[in-house]
Every structure is written in C-alpha cells, then in structure tokens.
Amino acid sequence: MGVKGLQSYIEKRCPEVMIPVSLATIGHRFYRHHGKQAVLVIDGMSCLQKFYHPGIPWVYGGQWRQYVDQIEKFLKALERAKIEPVFFFDGRVENKKRDEWVKRRISNRINVAKIFEYIKETGCEPSEKLYHIPVALPQLTIMALKSLGATVHNTRREADYEIAKYCKEFNCLGILGQDTDFIIYNIGEYFSSQYLKLDSLTTISYSRNVLCSKLQMPIYQLPLLACLMGNDFISREDLESFHKYLGQGRIPWAQKLVPMLSNYAASYGNRLLSRQDITYIESQVFGRDRSKFGRIHESVSMYYLELENVGETMPERRDGQISGNRVRPIHATVLELTKKQQRFSDSIVWNVTKTGIVDCGMSFEDDNDPNLPSSSPVLRPVRQRMYGLLYGIGVKAKNGGNGMKVEGDGIRARAEGDGIGVKSKDDKIRVKAVSEGVRVKAEVDGIEVKAVSEGVRVHAAGESIGVKAEGDLTRGLTENPRTTRSDAGEPVAMPTDHTQLVVGQNAVMEWHVYKGNPLKEPDIVPALPLDSLKDGTPSLEYLWLHSGPEVTECRLLTYLACMDCSISMATIKQIPPEYVIPCTLVNYFLQSLPQDVFGEIELSAFLATFVTLPLYDVNALVALEVSEVKGKGIHLATMFMRGVSTAIKVDAACGKPVATGDELPWKYFDGKLFHAKYLIALQTTNTLVLCQKNEDVAKLFELLRQCVLEGRRS
C-alpha cells in the first residue's frame, strides 16, 4: 500500500521524478558492461492486471491459454533484453492491513453485482469499465511462470520487504512494481509496472535523487519522511496531531504538508537515525501516547532492511496472530519441505500448518441469484478434510497425533452443556452473563466468545479473530452445502461436535468471500478426519517422506478421500492424467449440488470443454465467438475454477499424486469455450454435436462421462 499520498504528490507536484526508460536498453547496456544478464526483481501481484489486461476476455472464467501465451511473450522479451526476471508474490494478508483488504473485497463484490446485472439485461460481455480479474489469478500466474521456467518466490507476508531485501542482497538491477515504499528503500532502480508496455518494455523509473533534490532533503531521511506521511505501520490518524502542530492548528493540504515534513526530516542530516533520535521523534509525533512508541522504529528498521524473522511464525499479540506454541508440531523434515513448497510453489500448506489463517478474497459469482450457491461453502468440506490431513486429525498413532491439547498460554473454547466455556492458563479472564448467552473475554488476547441464539460467535474485539456459527450446533459442514445455509442464504460455519476448537491445531481461520458474508470476522472452520479411508488419516511423514508403489497409491487414495470422490482407483487410472483433477471435481459437484444447479446440461458442457480444447490453438480460441452471455454460465465457470484452485492445493497436501504438469488448467479448461459448449448443451446434450462430430473426441467424452458418474450418490 506504500506511503500515503506520495504517489499523487509526485505525479502532481514533482513529475520530473518520473523518468521514461527502456528496460531493453538498460538490459543490453548492463550486459555489455558486466558480461551477464541483469536481474530484475518483479512484484508479481502488481503485474497481474498488466498480464491479464482487459483486452483478454475476462468474464468467462479465464482465457488461460491466451493468458499463458501473453506471459510467455513477456518472458521472451526480457530474455532478448538480457534481463533475468525473479518474481515475488504475496504470501498472506497481515492483520494490520485486514481492514483495507475487507474494504477492497466489498468494493469488488459491488462491481461484480453490476457485472451480473449488465449480463442479465443485455446478454453481452461487459465493457472494460467493469473489468474484473478472473478468480485464482495469482495462483495460476505462479503456475504459468514456473511452467515456463521463470524463478518464482512466495513470501510469508506481503512481498515488498522481501523484494527489497532480495534486491539488495543479490545486487539486482532494480524492482518492477507499483508501491511507493520502493522509492524509500535505497536499493537499485524502481521501475513502474503501471506504466509498463509489455511489447516494447518501456516504462518510467522513479528517481530518488530527483525527489530528494526537489524536497531539499538527504536520501538517508526518506524513511523518516515515509513514517511522517503515513505508511503500513503508522496511520494518518496516528499522525493527525503532529500534522496539526506543523500546520499551527490545522492539517495543511498535501502540497504544503509534504515540504513541511521533508524539512523536519532534513533536520536530522545525511546520516542513519539512531535509536535515541527515533525515541525523541516518537515523543514529538505521538506525545504522551506511549502505546504508539516503537512504530517509527519498526518502520525505519524495515526501510533500512534490518527487521528480523520477517515472515516466520508470528507470535506477537497486537498483530492478531495465534501464538506460535499453539500450532501442532511438525516433523522437522516435513517442516523443511513445507517451507520449500511455500517459498517456491503454493503458500496454503504453510499458512495452514504455521499460522492457521487462510485468505480467499476474489469472488466472481452472482450473489443475487438465490438458486446459485457460492463456491466457498460448497467447497468447504473439501478444505476441511485437507485441513484434517495437514493437522493429523484422525491419524492412528500411539500418541494420538490429533493435536487437541493446548500448550502454553493458548486459549481454548469448548461447549459446556448449552453454553460455552473458556479455559486459559492466563488468569486475566472475566466472565459476563448476557441475555443471549455467555460472553467470555480474555483481556490480554482480546478474545471474545459469545453465544448467539442457538449458535456461537467468537471474535476478537480488537483484531477480528473468531468463529461464526449460526443455527444448530450439532449440524456440521459435512452436510450438503445447500442444507447448511440459513433461510437468508448465508452459509453456516460451525463445529461438527462439542469438542474444543483451537485455530492452528484442529481448526482454521478462514477469510473467504461468499454470499451473505459481511466479512466482519473470519470463520473458524473445523478440520475433519478422513473417515472414508480404512486406515484413517495418513500422516504427512508417510505421504511426503516415503516412496514406493504403496505410498503412491496412498497419495491418490488420500486425494480422492479429500475430494469425497466416488470414482474407484481402477477407473481413475484408466483416464489420461490431465483429466484427474477436472473429473474428480465434476464428480464432487454432481454429488454436492442440486440437479437444477449442476445436472446433465452442466456436466455435458464441462466434459465437452475438457475433450475439445486440444482441437484449438491460441489463435482459434481468440477467434471463437460466443453468441450470448449467460449469468449462470459465468457463475459455474467461477465455481469450477475455484474448485480447480482448491483441488491443486489438496494435491499438494497429499504429496502430489497428480503431477504438476497435469494440474495446469489450460490443458483442460477455457472460459469462452466452456460458455460456447454450455449454450449448445442448453439446446442438446448429443455427444457428437458437443464434440464437433469428431468420433475420437466423442469416445474420450464417453470415457470421462462414465468415470464421473461412477458410484455417484444421489
């Protein structure tokens, strides 16, 4: 999010800071001088809308082959320019940025509602004014980059700090991104991804030297200027009294405030700030409010790249994270593999096992159609079984292995009769009876547990941590998703029994966007054992550290159990491996959704998409025309892609029974092609018609159809 107001100030008051450059020219010049490629560190999240620009059809669920082709062209252009890219992607949302994250998600949902309203009224594609990126775009971008041979890193927090640190440590050419914090870090050049032209590799560079010259301040004090303007550590509200002091009782306009702040920062000279300097500055900025002391020191340390243990398990209370000692211990080798997987692949395993917090923010679904469920609650039972696998719920071991015990100062909640009881080793607990139930508040951790009607709502007054459960406590999430929603259509998240739930041990804190969820607090989602496996939940040690035919089969069986799949192992082995994920997902939808939501028409459209996609090259897919846009088709495509994203995460947790190369969705799905097949299926489900009268394709269609219908439970 960067330094508050700095971007607009530069554009309006100091445009000379923005210097047009050619990355190709810079790359070739570097190569001539050094005899090697220049390393450019790229903030991947800032480039998503540049790669998947509005010129690529975006409403149908993803034109993935066209998108991968776009990325490949960009990588080849960098290669010709003698530039080696290293991509970084955010790992998780930090709690101090949660409010802003929620605001953006709510704004996105308003925009999505307008998109579906337009589609229903016109039957046409929306204009670029309503542009919205497809779901799962960051995850699939990482997969695309890796499949094309690019170097990709996932961070354990928002990426800007690790990007800057990597740039400094490896003496990189610079950073391509769009975050004013990169102006403040005194490392390399900062190139704009917003102004980047993919074909010519031209953009602008933000010059720190020009900025400091215009503001008449030394470059060493840019970190202090950022703190005084407001950033991710220090809010504008925290600075209000100081800004009023500078403005003699009134907060000056930005064009006056920024020079005032730069003059103040310049008074500390061309040197690094000492701890004594910072303590004095904090006394001036925050006055007697000592609760805010330390924020400027932490912020300046970040810009100096001196923070320690960034991205490790976060035990600090004020950031809203669970204590590190609450997380279930993991085998050392598995932990190392988890770190490696998180760093270079997907962060889901790390987030679940080390923080207990999972985010899923983007939604492209019709919240106003009462007959169409949101994908998050539909897929919740799959995630619950994956969480159970990662936490070892149901592992048959001598020590139990279920991680149900709370150590240290962790707080645990359990049902006591019709109420809620909270036990903690911390004695600063007070209990207050209220009309609707019992409220238990931990003053240190800020946890509040309150019975609401027949259910339970748990949230942290300060950091919005908790569980929401509305309805009958005995109803679990293993039921059909449509039957676990309230009359208002709101999905219900609640314990499946009266055992205690501890985030990080047998439950996960989910921040998911779905119909009826106001995002005022996260859902606490219980982890479930894999009861369908005769030997119970297998351990991660067995799945990840062992090899051999039995282990290979166990991995696939575990994946099928997580997906609640009715297809037999023998049948799964008969289909091409690239169809395992889409077929198991479609099988799950057939069993989990009502027939009027996902029936013969929807099944035929998806299968036809899977089997006919190889008949098209990128140009043919670009040229493909859709005669009418259907809201339900858009919703189903989003639900499918959200399911693909979930299934890929499940596959990772199970030890990769489906190889990475067979997971790639552009091998079996294209949004526009699916929509075309859906329109045909509404008229006829004739196999040959759907398969473009290609008999070989029709045979594959029938094979997949028999596969997904096998053992289907009504």
XYZ file of C-alpha atoms in Angstrom:
714
model
C 0.000 0.000 0.000
C 3.052 2.216 0.401
C 3.499 5.795 1.605
C 0.217 7.667 1.950
C -0.141 10.424 -0.644
C 3.370 10.162 -2.074
C 2.329 8.786 -5.482
C -0.172 11.572 -6.143
C 2.251 14.211 -4.820
C 4.946 13.063 -7.239
C 2.565 12.961 -10.207
C 1.078 16.402 -9.480
C 3.992 18.306 -7.908
C 7.197 16.528 -8.959
C 6.604 14.885 -12.360
C 10.320 15.200 -13.146
C 10.855 12.337 -10.663
C 9.227 10.067 -13.276
C 11.815 9.370 -15.985
C 10.863 7.453 -19.186
C 13.157 4.467 -19.701
C 13.541 1.390 -21.879
C 14.215 -1.816 -19.962
C 15.628 -3.324 -23.147
C 18.190 -0.530 -23.460
C 19.113 -0.778 -19.782
C 19.440 -4.577 -20.002
C 21.713 -4.510 -23.058
C 23.884 -1.778 -21.521
C 24.279 -3.839 -18.344
C 25.189 -6.930 -20.367
C 27.882 -5.038 -22.321
C 29.465 -3.713 -19.109
C 29.202 -6.847 -16.938
C 29.035 -9.742 -19.391
C 25.936 -11.241 -17.730
C 22.202 -10.719 -17.558
C 20.783 -8.070 -15.268
C 18.479 -9.429 -12.560
C 15.160 -7.601 -12.324
C 13.021 -8.329 -9.248
C 9.327 -8.204 -10.157
C 6.399 -7.702 -7.801
C 4.131 -10.299 -9.388
C 0.917 -9.058 -7.774
C 1.377 -5.600 -9.287
C 1.653 -7.127 -12.770
C -1.500 -9.267 -12.739
C -3.708 -6.691 -14.462
C -0.891 -5.926 -16.870
C -0.601 -9.586 -17.899
C -4.352 -10.263 -17.828
C -5.368 -6.923 -19.324
C -8.951 -6.011 -20.293
C -8.149 -6.876 -23.907
C -8.254 -10.567 -22.950
C -11.876 -11.718 -22.430
C -12.181 -11.782 -18.651
C -15.816 -12.521 -17.871
C -15.990 -16.217 -18.857
C -13.783 -17.702 -16.144
C -10.373 -17.280 -17.738
C -8.811 -17.489 -21.203
C -5.896 -19.409 -19.787
C -4.052 -20.391 -22.959
C -4.204 -16.818 -24.195
C -3.008 -15.625 -20.796
C -0.083 -18.056 -20.666
C 0.813 -17.025 -24.220
C 0.871 -13.383 -23.055
C 3.210 -14.213 -20.171
C 5.470 -16.285 -22.429
C 5.854 -13.360 -24.843
C 6.821 -11.094 -21.933
C 9.445 -13.549 -20.674
C 10.910 -13.889 -24.172
C 11.073 -10.093 -24.494
C 13.010 -9.914 -21.214
C 15.326 -12.668 -22.420
C 16.057 -10.740 -25.626
C 16.753 -7.663 -23.470
C 19.355 -9.674 -21.468
C 17.236 -9.416 -18.317
C 16.643 -12.281 -15.901
C 13.323 -11.849 -14.038
C 12.777 -13.033 -10.473
C 9.112 -12.893 -9.430
C 7.774 -12.430 -5.899
C 4.172 -12.987 -4.786
C 2.467 -12.108 -1.501
C 2.066 -14.992 0.925
C -0.620 -13.751 3.288
C -2.542 -10.685 4.379
C -1.126 -9.124 7.528
C -3.660 -8.234 10.186
C -2.713 -4.581 10.187
C -3.885 -4.487 6.553
C -7.023 -6.561 7.078
C -9.418 -3.606 7.210
C -8.182 -2.355 3.847
C -8.371 -5.897 2.455
C -12.029 -6.130 3.567
C -12.864 -2.737 2.034
C -11.439 -3.841 -1.306
C -13.307 -7.143 -1.219
C -16.599 -5.356 -0.523
C -15.899 -2.929 -3.358
C -15.131 -5.852 -5.674
C -18.438 -7.510 -4.817
C -20.336 -4.331 -5.656
C -18.584 -4.269 -9.017
C -19.334 -7.960 -9.620
C -23.021 -7.348 -8.864
C -23.030 -4.665 -11.571
C -21.408 -7.110 -13.999
C -24.107 -9.745 -13.478
C -26.838 -7.107 -13.657
C -25.473 -5.952 -17.012
C -25.255 -9.522 -18.322
C -28.851 -10.273 -17.329
C -30.095 -7.106 -19.001
C -28.115 -7.338 -22.237
C -26.799 -10.890 -22.684
C -23.487 -9.326 -23.756
C -19.954 -9.022 -22.444
C -19.494 -6.034 -20.107
C -17.272 -3.162 -21.156
C -13.767 -2.551 -19.830
C -15.222 -0.093 -17.305
C -16.451 -3.090 -15.265
C -13.208 -5.053 -15.671
C -12.570 -7.695 -13.010
C -9.752 -10.239 -12.951
C -10.683 -13.940 -13.021
C -10.596 -15.932 -9.788
C -7.407 -17.749 -8.741
C -5.325 -15.491 -10.987
C -2.321 -15.131 -8.604
C -2.075 -18.903 -8.034
C -2.397 -19.715 -11.738
C 0.065 -16.968 -12.675
C 2.637 -18.592 -10.400
C 1.953 -21.956 -12.046
C 2.241 -20.413 -15.525
C 5.534 -18.684 -14.730
C 7.023 -21.832 -13.233
C 5.870 -23.963 -16.168
C 7.699 -21.508 -18.453
C 10.916 -21.796 -16.441
C 10.790 -18.490 -14.534
C 12.071 -18.115 -10.974
C 9.187 -17.513 -8.556
C 9.155 -16.903 -4.800
C 6.151 -16.861 -2.455
C 6.676 -14.715 0.616
C 5.281 -15.337 4.097
C 3.857 -11.843 4.333
C 3.232 -9.053 1.847
C 6.108 -9.120 -0.562
C 7.549 -5.581 -0.621
C 10.065 -6.103 2.205
C 11.394 -9.399 0.852
C 11.568 -7.929 -2.669
C 13.703 -5.049 -1.415
C 15.896 -7.325 0.698
C 16.464 -9.727 -2.210
C 17.323 -6.803 -4.492
C 19.929 -5.546 -2.040
C 21.383 -8.946 -1.140
C 21.936 -10.009 -4.745
C 22.795 -6.539 -6.081
C 19.967 -6.632 -8.613
C 19.322 -4.075 -11.315
C 16.134 -2.898 -9.667
C 12.488 -3.557 -8.902
C 9.490 -3.605 -11.212
C 6.362 -2.895 -9.183
C 3.869 -0.252 -8.096
C 4.385 0.586 -4.438
C 5.824 3.897 -3.219
C 7.711 2.027 -0.490
C 10.139 1.065 -3.271
C 11.094 4.753 -3.609
C 12.021 4.810 0.059
C 14.216 1.694 0.057
C 17.667 2.826 -1.021
C 18.290 -0.101 -3.378
C 18.544 -0.388 -7.163
C 16.167 1.384 -9.507
C 12.414 1.409 -9.121
C 10.514 0.825 -12.366
C 6.751 1.246 -12.680
C 4.623 -1.780 -13.590
C 1.644 0.536 -14.067
C 3.321 2.326 -16.968
C 4.966 -0.792 -18.396
C 4.298 -1.600 -22.067
C 4.726 -5.343 -22.489
C 5.638 -5.281 -26.171
C 8.293 -2.549 -26.088
C 9.425 -2.938 -22.435
C 9.209 0.818 -21.933
C 8.104 2.280 -18.604
C 9.104 5.008 -16.178
C 11.730 4.984 -13.435
C 11.177 6.860 -10.178
C 14.341 8.764 -9.248
C 15.075 9.029 -5.528
C 17.807 11.570 -6.190
C 15.481 13.882 -8.103
C 12.817 13.538 -5.395
C 15.289 14.403 -2.640
C 16.605 17.320 -4.681
C 13.104 18.716 -5.152
C 12.320 18.302 -1.438
C 15.785 19.557 -0.414
C 16.423 16.634 1.902
C 19.119 13.926 2.181
C 18.312 10.478 0.799
C 19.044 8.910 4.210
C 15.926 10.576 5.644
C 13.438 9.211 3.119
C 12.438 6.508 5.648
C 11.611 9.189 8.219
C 9.585 11.125 5.624
C 7.608 7.962 4.859
C 6.844 7.475 8.564
C 5.696 11.073 8.957
C 3.452 10.872 5.868
C 1.903 7.569 6.985
C 2.512 4.036 5.773
C 1.619 0.426 6.603
C 2.948 0.828 10.160
C 1.661 4.304 11.005
C -1.804 5.513 10.026
C -2.766 9.050 9.095
C -4.936 9.135 12.215
C -1.844 8.423 14.339
C -0.164 11.469 12.776
C -3.069 13.871 12.911
C -1.962 15.835 15.994
C 1.610 16.143 14.681
C 0.385 17.393 11.308
C -1.827 19.926 13.101
C 1.193 21.054 15.115
C 3.149 21.703 11.924
C 0.173 23.497 10.403
C -0.366 25.627 13.518
C -3.676 24.072 14.457
C -4.864 22.878 11.027
C -3.777 19.961 8.863
C -2.159 21.523 5.765
C -3.010 20.448 2.228
C -0.660 17.872 0.763
C 1.245 20.381 -1.386
C 2.213 22.226 1.813
C 2.376 19.300 4.234
C 4.930 17.259 2.282
C 7.534 20.098 2.184
C 6.950 20.696 5.921
C 7.560 17.042 6.686
C 10.615 16.876 4.429
C 12.074 19.949 6.159
C 11.568 18.258 9.522
C 13.216 15.053 8.269
C 16.096 17.008 6.691
C 16.971 18.488 10.081
C 18.454 15.103 11.068
C 21.138 15.371 8.406
C 22.651 12.937 5.929
C 23.034 10.003 8.318
C 21.188 6.998 9.664
C 18.889 7.701 12.594
C 19.997 6.449 15.995
C 17.630 4.806 18.473
C 17.891 7.967 20.579
C 16.848 10.081 17.576
C 13.821 7.880 16.964
C 12.743 7.955 20.616
C 12.798 11.743 20.551
C 10.880 11.853 17.236
C 8.224 9.498 18.621
C 7.770 11.746 21.663
C 7.151 14.672 19.314
C 4.869 12.785 16.949
C 2.816 10.742 19.431
C 3.067 12.971 22.500
C 2.137 11.096 25.670
C 0.520 8.162 23.879
C 3.265 5.649 24.677
C 1.215 2.775 23.212
C 2.363 4.002 19.802
C 6.034 4.228 20.721
C 8.118 1.785 18.706
C 6.153 2.130 15.478
C 8.546 4.617 13.897
C 11.484 2.472 14.982
C 9.893 -0.614 13.421
C 9.039 1.262 10.237
C 12.502 2.802 9.867
C 14.082 -0.603 10.545
C 12.002 -2.012 7.704
C 13.258 0.615 5.280
C 16.823 0.032 6.491
C 16.156 -3.696 5.808
C 17.002 -4.547 9.408
C 13.845 -6.378 10.522
C 14.495 -9.879 11.850
C 12.466 -13.079 11.390
C 10.225 -11.449 8.804
C 7.663 -13.950 7.598
C 8.309 -16.610 10.244
C 5.557 -17.748 12.601
C 4.209 -14.551 14.134
C 3.727 -14.811 17.912
C 3.149 -11.121 18.579
C -0.275 -10.413 20.036
C -1.003 -6.998 18.580
C -0.762 -8.337 15.023
C -3.623 -10.676 15.817
C -1.752 -13.890 15.123
C -2.121 -17.018 17.180
C 0.764 -17.869 19.461
C 3.461 -19.973 17.872
C 3.206 -22.652 20.573
C -0.411 -23.346 19.698
C 0.486 -24.769 16.307
C 0.766 -28.551 16.146
C 4.408 -29.723 15.985
C 5.502 -30.996 12.580
C 8.225 -33.491 11.706
C 11.425 -31.500 11.039
C 11.907 -32.827 7.500
C 8.250 -32.233 6.643
C 8.590 -28.705 8.004
C 11.557 -28.053 5.721
C 9.606 -29.398 2.759
C 6.690 -27.184 3.755
C 8.971 -24.141 3.809
C 10.355 -25.063 0.395
C 6.887 -25.668 -1.011
C 5.665 -22.360 0.383
C 8.656 -20.489 -0.980
C 8.614 -21.873 -4.479
C 5.079 -23.151 -5.050
C 1.906 -22.543 -3.033
C 1.536 -20.990 0.402
C -1.566 -22.937 1.509
C 0.300 -25.706 3.358
C 2.496 -23.206 5.198
C -0.413 -20.912 6.058
C -2.477 -23.771 7.491
C 0.289 -25.510 9.412
C 2.182 -22.449 10.663
C -0.406 -19.675 11.034
C -3.822 -21.336 10.855
C -5.098 -18.481 8.662
C -6.296 -18.789 5.062
C -7.427 -15.971 2.761
C -9.579 -16.252 -0.344
C -10.614 -12.824 -1.465
C -11.664 -12.692 -5.088
C -15.237 -13.571 -5.963
C -16.916 -13.557 -9.378
C -20.282 -15.055 -8.508
C -23.902 -13.929 -8.699
C -24.793 -13.136 -5.098
C -28.271 -12.022 -6.125
C -29.383 -15.341 -7.596
C -30.908 -17.350 -4.719
C -30.603 -20.616 -6.668
C -26.839 -20.433 -7.179
C -24.672 -21.220 -4.128
C -21.310 -19.590 -3.534
C -18.283 -21.737 -4.242
C -16.633 -21.206 -0.846
C -19.269 -23.028 1.257
C -19.722 -25.648 -1.479
C -16.007 -26.479 -1.345
C -15.673 -26.065 2.428
C -15.939 -29.823 3.200
C -13.028 -30.456 0.797
C -10.949 -27.844 2.575
C -11.922 -29.279 5.958
C -10.608 -32.713 5.010
C -7.425 -31.133 3.664
C -7.010 -29.264 6.961
C -7.551 -32.556 8.799
C -4.790 -34.136 6.743
C -2.387 -31.262 7.443
C -3.159 -31.271 11.184
C -3.137 -35.050 11.503
C -6.773 -35.279 12.588
C -7.627 -38.963 12.682
C -4.056 -40.235 12.364
C -3.887 -43.607 14.087
C -0.740 -43.317 16.165
C 0.271 -44.265 19.701
C 0.370 -40.652 20.789
C -2.993 -39.834 19.280
C -1.443 -37.264 16.959
C -4.548 -35.128 16.726
C -3.103 -32.029 18.317
C -6.048 -31.428 20.637
C -4.065 -30.210 23.621
C -3.417 -26.523 24.191
C 0.054 -25.672 25.439
C 1.475 -22.541 26.992
C -0.873 -19.582 27.204
C -3.210 -20.645 24.433
C -6.923 -20.120 24.895
C -9.292 -22.970 24.136
C -13.049 -22.940 23.821
C -15.321 -25.908 24.360
C -19.024 -26.460 24.728
C -20.341 -26.886 28.264
C -23.922 -28.013 28.045
C -25.799 -25.361 26.111
C -23.222 -22.675 26.749
C -19.582 -22.032 26.053
C -16.673 -22.484 28.404
C -13.228 -20.997 28.012
C -10.143 -22.276 29.770
C -6.831 -20.472 29.822
C -3.651 -20.527 31.859
C -3.816 -16.760 31.842
C -5.839 -15.626 34.870
C -6.915 -12.326 33.332
C -10.288 -13.649 32.262
C -13.612 -12.183 33.130
C -16.987 -13.783 32.521
C -20.108 -11.756 31.991
C -23.613 -13.145 31.526
C -25.635 -11.553 28.777
C -29.204 -12.065 27.695
C -28.422 -14.334 24.727
C -25.747 -16.496 26.268
C -22.353 -16.213 27.882
C -19.618 -13.796 26.949
C -16.080 -14.705 27.889
C -13.439 -12.109 27.290
C -9.678 -12.514 27.587
C -8.393 -9.045 28.285
C -4.846 -9.863 27.236
C -5.598 -11.625 23.955
C -8.754 -9.674 23.252
C -10.769 -12.815 22.514
C -14.495 -12.665 22.984
C -16.772 -15.698 22.902
C -20.475 -15.095 22.819
C -23.435 -17.408 22.351
C -25.772 -16.057 19.701
C -29.227 -17.638 19.571
C -28.576 -21.370 19.103
C -25.087 -20.916 17.735
C -21.758 -19.482 18.656
C -19.890 -16.395 17.545
C -16.274 -15.959 18.505
C -14.369 -12.850 17.594
C -11.554 -10.696 18.860
C -12.741 -7.241 19.736
C -9.516 -5.694 18.511
C -8.268 -7.911 15.725
C -11.429 -9.588 14.423
C -10.481 -13.160 15.169
C -13.087 -15.792 15.561
C -15.783 -18.200 14.619
C -19.252 -17.556 13.415
C -21.828 -20.257 13.882
C -25.477 -19.544 13.472
C -28.037 -22.304 13.811
C -27.999 -25.706 15.469
C -24.603 -26.530 16.957
C -24.991 -30.196 16.103
C -25.232 -29.533 12.378
C -21.903 -29.970 10.682
C -20.289 -28.834 7.485
C -20.220 -32.339 6.080
C -23.819 -31.955 5.036
C -24.923 -30.791 1.613
C -23.831 -27.146 1.270
C -27.332 -26.037 0.336
C -28.811 -27.527 3.511
C -26.263 -25.811 5.767
C -27.270 -22.314 4.772
C -29.665 -20.210 6.772
C -33.041 -19.156 5.382
C -31.379 -15.944 4.235
C -28.970 -17.954 2.128
C -25.983 -17.334 4.383
C -23.559 -20.262 4.687
C -23.133 -21.618 8.185
C -19.731 -22.419 9.709
C -19.849 -24.313 12.972
C -18.299 -27.164 14.925
C -19.320 -30.672 13.975
C -19.381 -31.725 17.630
C -18.797 -30.345 21.101
C -15.051 -30.808 21.226
C -12.819 -27.784 21.603
C -11.653 -25.896 18.536
C -8.185 -24.397 18.505
C -7.013 -22.450 15.475
C -3.737 -23.935 14.310
C -4.422 -27.376 15.798
C -7.815 -28.634 14.703
C -9.399 -25.590 13.082
C -8.516 -22.922 10.523
C -9.386 -19.256 10.475
C -10.826 -18.530 7.013
C -11.286 -15.103 5.480
C -13.428 -16.102 2.499
C -15.716 -14.045 0.308
C -19.136 -15.600 -0.263
C -22.822 -14.733 -0.435
C -24.152 -13.325 2.828
C -20.743 -12.932 4.473
C -20.199 -9.310 5.615
C -16.514 -10.047 6.368
C -16.794 -8.585 9.853
C -14.929 -11.576 11.239
C -13.398 -14.755 9.835
C -14.986 -18.187 10.001
C -13.412 -20.764 12.272
C -13.597 -23.952 10.195
C -13.078 -27.308 11.956
C -10.627 -29.774 10.421
C -12.143 -33.165 9.617
C -10.591 -36.659 9.657
C -10.541 -38.767 6.502
C -13.020 -41.311 7.798
C -13.565 -42.877 4.384
C -10.025 -44.322 4.462
C -9.988 -47.690 6.234
C -6.662 -46.943 7.931
C -7.671 -43.420 8.891
C -5.889 -40.205 8.008
C -2.335 -40.905 6.798
C 0.471 -38.853 8.297
C 2.305 -36.204 6.298
C 5.526 -38.016 7.163
C 4.293 -41.121 5.339
C 2.916 -39.239 2.324
C 5.832 -36.856 1.893
C 8.900 -38.741 3.093
C 8.317 -42.296 1.873
C 8.278 -43.795 -1.602
C 7.193 -46.950 -3.370
C 4.018 -48.312 -5.005
C 2.066 -48.452 -1.735
C 2.859 -44.819 -0.932
C 1.989 -43.731 -4.471
C -1.387 -45.438 -4.180
C -1.967 -44.000 -0.705
C -1.365 -40.475 -2.008
C -4.012 -40.892 -4.696
C -6.452 -42.545 -2.280
C -5.950 -39.648 0.126
C -6.621 -37.134 -2.627
C -9.823 -38.964 -3.594
C -10.908 -39.051 0.059
C -10.351 -35.309 0.461
C -12.410 -34.716 -2.675
C -15.146 -37.057 -1.383
C -14.817 -38.806 -4.738
C -16.965 -41.821 -5.608
C -14.720 -42.863 -8.522
C -12.712 -46.040 -7.960
C -8.938 -46.193 -8.193
C -9.193 -48.594 -11.133
C -11.339 -46.159 -13.097
C -9.160 -43.169 -12.262
C -6.154 -44.992 -13.679
C -7.969 -45.523 -16.997
C -8.300 -41.827 -17.829
C -5.474 -39.542 -19.059
C -3.726 -37.972 -16.034
C -4.519 -34.383 -17.060
C -8.226 -35.163 -16.527
C -7.944 -36.438 -12.945
C -8.447 -33.066 -11.299
C -11.327 -31.855 -13.514
C -13.119 -35.230 -13.368
C -12.882 -35.590 -9.584
C -14.067 -32.001 -9.228
C -17.060 -32.519 -11.514
C -17.841 -35.731 -9.619
C -17.844 -33.718 -6.388
C -20.202 -31.105 -7.843
C -22.588 -33.794 -9.058
C -22.815 -35.201 -5.536
C -22.835 -31.904 -3.642
C -25.121 -29.676 -5.699
C -28.815 -29.987 -6.563
C -29.588 -31.222 -10.054
C -31.078 -27.881 -11.098
C -27.707 -26.275 -10.342
C -25.415 -28.977 -11.685
C -27.115 -31.636 -13.795
C -26.821 -33.271 -17.204
C -26.560 -29.971 -19.099
C -23.746 -28.632 -16.925
C -21.929 -31.972 -16.912
C -22.061 -32.217 -20.701
C -20.784 -28.665 -21.145
C -17.781 -29.220 -18.882
C -16.862 -32.606 -20.378
C -17.150 -31.201 -23.897
C -14.805 -28.379 -22.900
C -12.231 -30.806 -21.491
C -12.103 -33.048 -24.561
C -12.393 -30.462 -27.367
C -9.868 -27.951 -26.011
C -6.915 -29.802 -27.640
C -8.555 -29.135 -31.029
C -7.909 -25.393 -30.634
C -4.715 -23.374 -30.759
C -4.468 -19.948 -29.127
C -5.499 -18.083 -32.268
C -8.585 -20.266 -32.702
C -9.615 -19.638 -29.096
C -9.146 -15.897 -29.567
C -11.320 -16.019 -32.687
C -14.038 -18.103 -31.010
C -17.303 -16.179 -30.739
C -19.990 -16.541 -28.082
C -23.499 -15.698 -29.253
C -24.917 -14.888 -25.815
C -23.572 -14.428 -22.295
C -25.451 -16.342 -19.583
C -25.095 -15.374 -15.923
C -25.314 -18.972 -14.739
C -22.563 -19.997 -17.157
C -20.293 -17.298 -15.705
C -21.125 -18.403 -12.162
C -20.449 -22.076 -12.950
C -17.108 -21.250 -14.595
C -16.052 -19.317 -11.499
C -17.142 -22.167 -9.241
C -15.182 -24.632 -11.373
C -12.005 -22.550 -11.340
C -12.299 -22.042 -7.590
C -12.643 -25.813 -7.337
C -9.569 -26.331 -9.514
C -7.617 -23.987 -7.250
C -8.763 -25.973 -4.204
C -8.029 -29.353 -5.800
C -4.486 -28.243 -6.666
C -3.932 -27.308 -3.022
C -5.322 -30.681 -1.922
C -2.963 -32.397 -4.359
C -0.011 -30.561 -2.789
C -1.085 -31.603 0.715
C -1.380 -35.253 -0.400
C 2.177 -35.408 -1.739
C 1.370 -34.648 -5.397
C -0.376 -37.800 -6.674
C -1.244 -35.657 -9.699
C 1.932 -34.297 -11.269
C 2.268 -30.521 -11.591
C 2.274 -30.727 -15.368
C -1.118 -32.472 -15.288
C -2.680 -29.904 -12.944
C -2.368 -26.973 -15.325
C -5.938 -25.815 -16.111
C -5.081 -24.552 -19.600
C -4.793 -28.228 -20.547
C -8.495 -28.810 -19.952
C -10.377 -25.521 -19.494
C -11.018 -22.322 -21.402
C -13.738 -19.962 -20.221
C -15.025 -18.849 -23.597
C -15.002 -22.405 -24.968
C -16.960 -23.601 -21.929
C -19.540 -20.870 -22.438
C -19.956 -21.866 -26.084
C -20.420 -25.516 -25.064
C -22.860 -24.500 -22.332
C -25.027 -22.677 -24.869
C -25.019 -25.785 -27.077
C -25.840 -28.069 -24.121
C -28.873 -25.915 -23.332
C -30.198 -26.969 -26.756
C -28.893 -30.536 -26.955
C -26.654 -32.884 -24.996
C -25.929 -35.024 -28.053
C -22.355 -36.227 -27.689
C -21.329 -35.874 -31.332
C -22.729 -32.347 -31.550
C -20.878 -31.285 -28.400
C -17.697 -32.976 -29.663
C -17.818 -31.235 -33.047
C -18.630 -34.515 -34.823
C -15.178 -35.889 -34.016
C -15.629 -39.584 -33.163
C -12.298 -39.930 -31.332
C -13.157 -36.946 -29.155
C -16.647 -38.388 -28.591
C -15.113 -41.659 -27.338
C -12.996 -39.732 -24.823
C -16.110 -37.786 -23.808
C -17.953 -41.022 -23.036
C -14.974 -42.409 -21.108
C -14.861 -39.333 -18.891
C -18.630 -39.329 -18.508
C -18.676 -42.927 -17.266
C -15.825 -42.039 -14.929
C -17.504 -39.068 -13.226
C -20.847 -40.880 -12.926
C -19.340 -43.960 -11.269
C -20.652 -44.608 -7.777
C -22.452 -41.280 -7.728
C -24.534 -40.909 -4.596
C -27.975 -39.418 -5.050
